mmCIF file of C-alpha atoms in Angstrom:
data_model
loop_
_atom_site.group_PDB
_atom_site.id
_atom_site.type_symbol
_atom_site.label_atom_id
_atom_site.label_comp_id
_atom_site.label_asym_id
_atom_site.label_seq_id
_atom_site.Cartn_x
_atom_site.Cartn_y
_atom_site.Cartn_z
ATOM 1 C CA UNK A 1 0.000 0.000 0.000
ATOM 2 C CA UNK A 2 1.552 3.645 -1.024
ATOM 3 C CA UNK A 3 2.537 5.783 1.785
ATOM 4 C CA UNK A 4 3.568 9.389 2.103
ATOM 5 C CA UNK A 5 5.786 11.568 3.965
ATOM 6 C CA UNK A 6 3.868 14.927 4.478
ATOM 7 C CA UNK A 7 5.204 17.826 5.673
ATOM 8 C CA UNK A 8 3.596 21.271 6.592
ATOM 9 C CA UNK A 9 6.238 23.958 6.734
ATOM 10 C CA UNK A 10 6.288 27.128 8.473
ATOM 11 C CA UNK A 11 7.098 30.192 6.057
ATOM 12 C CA UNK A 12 10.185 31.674 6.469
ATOM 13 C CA UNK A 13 11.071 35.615 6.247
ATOM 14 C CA UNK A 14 14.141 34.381 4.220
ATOM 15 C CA UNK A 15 15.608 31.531 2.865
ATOM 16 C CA UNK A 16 18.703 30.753 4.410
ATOM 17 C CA UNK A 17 21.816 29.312 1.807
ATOM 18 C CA UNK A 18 21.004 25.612 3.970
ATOM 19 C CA UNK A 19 17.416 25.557 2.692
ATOM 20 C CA UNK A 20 18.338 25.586 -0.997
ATOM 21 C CA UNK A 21 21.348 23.301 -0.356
ATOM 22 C CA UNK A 22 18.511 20.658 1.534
ATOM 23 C CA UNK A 23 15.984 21.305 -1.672
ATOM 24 C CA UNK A 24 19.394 20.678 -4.213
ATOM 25 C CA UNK A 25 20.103 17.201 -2.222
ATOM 26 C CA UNK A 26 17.209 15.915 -0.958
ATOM 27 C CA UNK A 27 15.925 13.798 -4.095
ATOM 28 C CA UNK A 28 19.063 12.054 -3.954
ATOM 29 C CA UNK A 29 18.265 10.519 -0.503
ATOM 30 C CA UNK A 30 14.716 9.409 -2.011
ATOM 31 C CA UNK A 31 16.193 7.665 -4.928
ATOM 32 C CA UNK A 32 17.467 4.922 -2.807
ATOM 33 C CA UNK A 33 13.639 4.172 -1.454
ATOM 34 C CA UNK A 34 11.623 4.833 -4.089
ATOM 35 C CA UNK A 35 10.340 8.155 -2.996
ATOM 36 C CA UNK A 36 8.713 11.030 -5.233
ATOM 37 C CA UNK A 37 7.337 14.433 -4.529
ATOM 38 C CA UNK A 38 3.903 14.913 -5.617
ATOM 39 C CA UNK A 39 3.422 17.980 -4.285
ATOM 40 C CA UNK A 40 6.552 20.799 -3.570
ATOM 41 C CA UNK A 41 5.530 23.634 -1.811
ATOM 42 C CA UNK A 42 3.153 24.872 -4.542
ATOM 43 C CA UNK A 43 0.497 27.090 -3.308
ATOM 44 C CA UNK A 44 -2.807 25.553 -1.320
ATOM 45 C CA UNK A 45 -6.419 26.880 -2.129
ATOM 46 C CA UNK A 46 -7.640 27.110 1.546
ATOM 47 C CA UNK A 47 -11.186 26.531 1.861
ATOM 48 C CA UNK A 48 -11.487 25.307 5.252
ATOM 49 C CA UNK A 49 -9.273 26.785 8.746
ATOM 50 C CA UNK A 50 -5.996 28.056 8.722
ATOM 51 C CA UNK A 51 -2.812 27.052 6.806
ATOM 52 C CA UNK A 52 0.099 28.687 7.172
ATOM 53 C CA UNK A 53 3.176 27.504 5.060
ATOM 54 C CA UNK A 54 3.838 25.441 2.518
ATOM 55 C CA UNK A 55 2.674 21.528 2.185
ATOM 56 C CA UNK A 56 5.046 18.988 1.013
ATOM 57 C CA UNK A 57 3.908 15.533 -0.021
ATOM 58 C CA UNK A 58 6.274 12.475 -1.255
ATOM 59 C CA UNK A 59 4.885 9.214 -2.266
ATOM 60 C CA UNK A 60 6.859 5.462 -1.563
ATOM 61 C CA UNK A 61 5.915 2.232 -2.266
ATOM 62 C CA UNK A 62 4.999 1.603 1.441
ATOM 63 C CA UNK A 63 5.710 2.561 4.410
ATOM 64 C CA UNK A 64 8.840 0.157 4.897
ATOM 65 C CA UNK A 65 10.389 2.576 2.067
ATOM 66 C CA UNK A 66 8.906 5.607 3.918
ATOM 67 C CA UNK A 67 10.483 4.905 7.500
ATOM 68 C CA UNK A 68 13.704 3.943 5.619
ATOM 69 C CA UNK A 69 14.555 6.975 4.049
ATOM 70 C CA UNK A 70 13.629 9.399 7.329
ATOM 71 C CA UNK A 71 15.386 7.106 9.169
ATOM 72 C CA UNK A 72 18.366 6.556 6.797
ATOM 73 C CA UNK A 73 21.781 8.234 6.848
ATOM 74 C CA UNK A 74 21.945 10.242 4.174
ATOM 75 C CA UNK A 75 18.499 11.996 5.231
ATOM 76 C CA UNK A 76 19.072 12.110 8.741
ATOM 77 C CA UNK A 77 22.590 13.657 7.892
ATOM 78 C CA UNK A 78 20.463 16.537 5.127
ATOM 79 C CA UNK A 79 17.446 17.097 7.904
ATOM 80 C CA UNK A 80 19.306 19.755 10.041
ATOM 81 C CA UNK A 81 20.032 22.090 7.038
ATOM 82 C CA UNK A 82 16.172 22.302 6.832
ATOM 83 C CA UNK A 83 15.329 22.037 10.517
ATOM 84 C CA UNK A 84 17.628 24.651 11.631
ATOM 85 C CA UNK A 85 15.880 27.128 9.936
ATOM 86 C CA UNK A 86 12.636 25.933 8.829
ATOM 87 C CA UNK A 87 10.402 24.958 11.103
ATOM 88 C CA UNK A 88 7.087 22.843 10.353
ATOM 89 C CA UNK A 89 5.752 19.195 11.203
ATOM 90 C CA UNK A 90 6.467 15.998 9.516
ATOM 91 C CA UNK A 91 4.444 12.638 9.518
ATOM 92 C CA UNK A 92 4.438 9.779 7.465
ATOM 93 C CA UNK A 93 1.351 7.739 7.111
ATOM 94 C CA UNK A 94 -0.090 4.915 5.126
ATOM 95 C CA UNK A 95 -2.974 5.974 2.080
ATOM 96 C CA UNK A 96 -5.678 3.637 1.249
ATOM 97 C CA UNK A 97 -5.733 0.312 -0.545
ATOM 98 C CA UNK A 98 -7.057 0.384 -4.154
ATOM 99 C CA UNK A 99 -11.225 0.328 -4.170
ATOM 100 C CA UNK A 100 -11.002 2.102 -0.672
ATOM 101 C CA UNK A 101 -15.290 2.845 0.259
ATOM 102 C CA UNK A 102 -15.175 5.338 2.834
ATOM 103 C CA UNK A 103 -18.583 4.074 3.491
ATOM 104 C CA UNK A 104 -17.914 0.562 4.290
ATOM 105 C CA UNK A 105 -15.493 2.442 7.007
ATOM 106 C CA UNK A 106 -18.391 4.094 8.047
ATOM 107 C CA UNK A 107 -20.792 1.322 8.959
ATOM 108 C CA UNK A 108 -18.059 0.012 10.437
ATOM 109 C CA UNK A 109 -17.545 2.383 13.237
ATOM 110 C CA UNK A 110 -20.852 2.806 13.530
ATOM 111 C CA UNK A 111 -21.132 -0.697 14.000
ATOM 112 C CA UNK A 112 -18.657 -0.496 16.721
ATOM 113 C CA UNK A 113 -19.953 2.303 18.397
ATOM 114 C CA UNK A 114 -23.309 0.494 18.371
ATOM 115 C CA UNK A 115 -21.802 -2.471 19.955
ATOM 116 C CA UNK A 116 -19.420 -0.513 22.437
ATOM 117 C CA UNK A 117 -22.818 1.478 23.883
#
């Protein structure tokens, strides 16, 4: 099942020199698991809250590939030219298998909130 690393950065008043030597190196520390952005900090069309910053999203295989490049050298050695002057949040999470029915989810937790009462 495809996962994603998302990320929700902060803006920043200015781009330090580290930020566009993480955005110059980074794809070379997804190579190795698979990992593609499919979205890069373009702009969002809010309709709902508040969202400050930019959204980053990068697709893997699964989430084996996911954990392995955060967790891999090469990233963890790039992260702190972002981090240090960037600040946002960073998850990865699974997406949905192929013919995914949000409504078969939903009498499901209905069901179980039936049962649980």
């Amino acid at each position: 099942m495809t996962a994603y690393a998302v990320g929700h950065l902060q803006p920043a008043p200015h781009l330090h020199d580290e930020i566009f030597d993480y955005m110059e190196r980074i794809q070379s520390t997804l190579d190795p698991f698979g990992g593609r952005f499919l979205v890069h900090g373009t702009t969002v069309e809010l309709r709902e809250g508040e969202w400050p910053g930019a959204l980053v999203i990068i697709g893997f295989a699964g989430m084996e590939q996911a954990r392995g490049w955060y967790e891999s050298e090469a990233y963890q050695e790039l992260l702190p030219l972002r981090t240090r002057h960037m600040a946002g949040d960073v998850i990865l999470v699974d997406g949905v298998a192929p013919g995914y029915d949000a409504s078969a989810t939903a009498a499901r937790l209905r069901a179980a909130q039936a049962e649980a009462s």
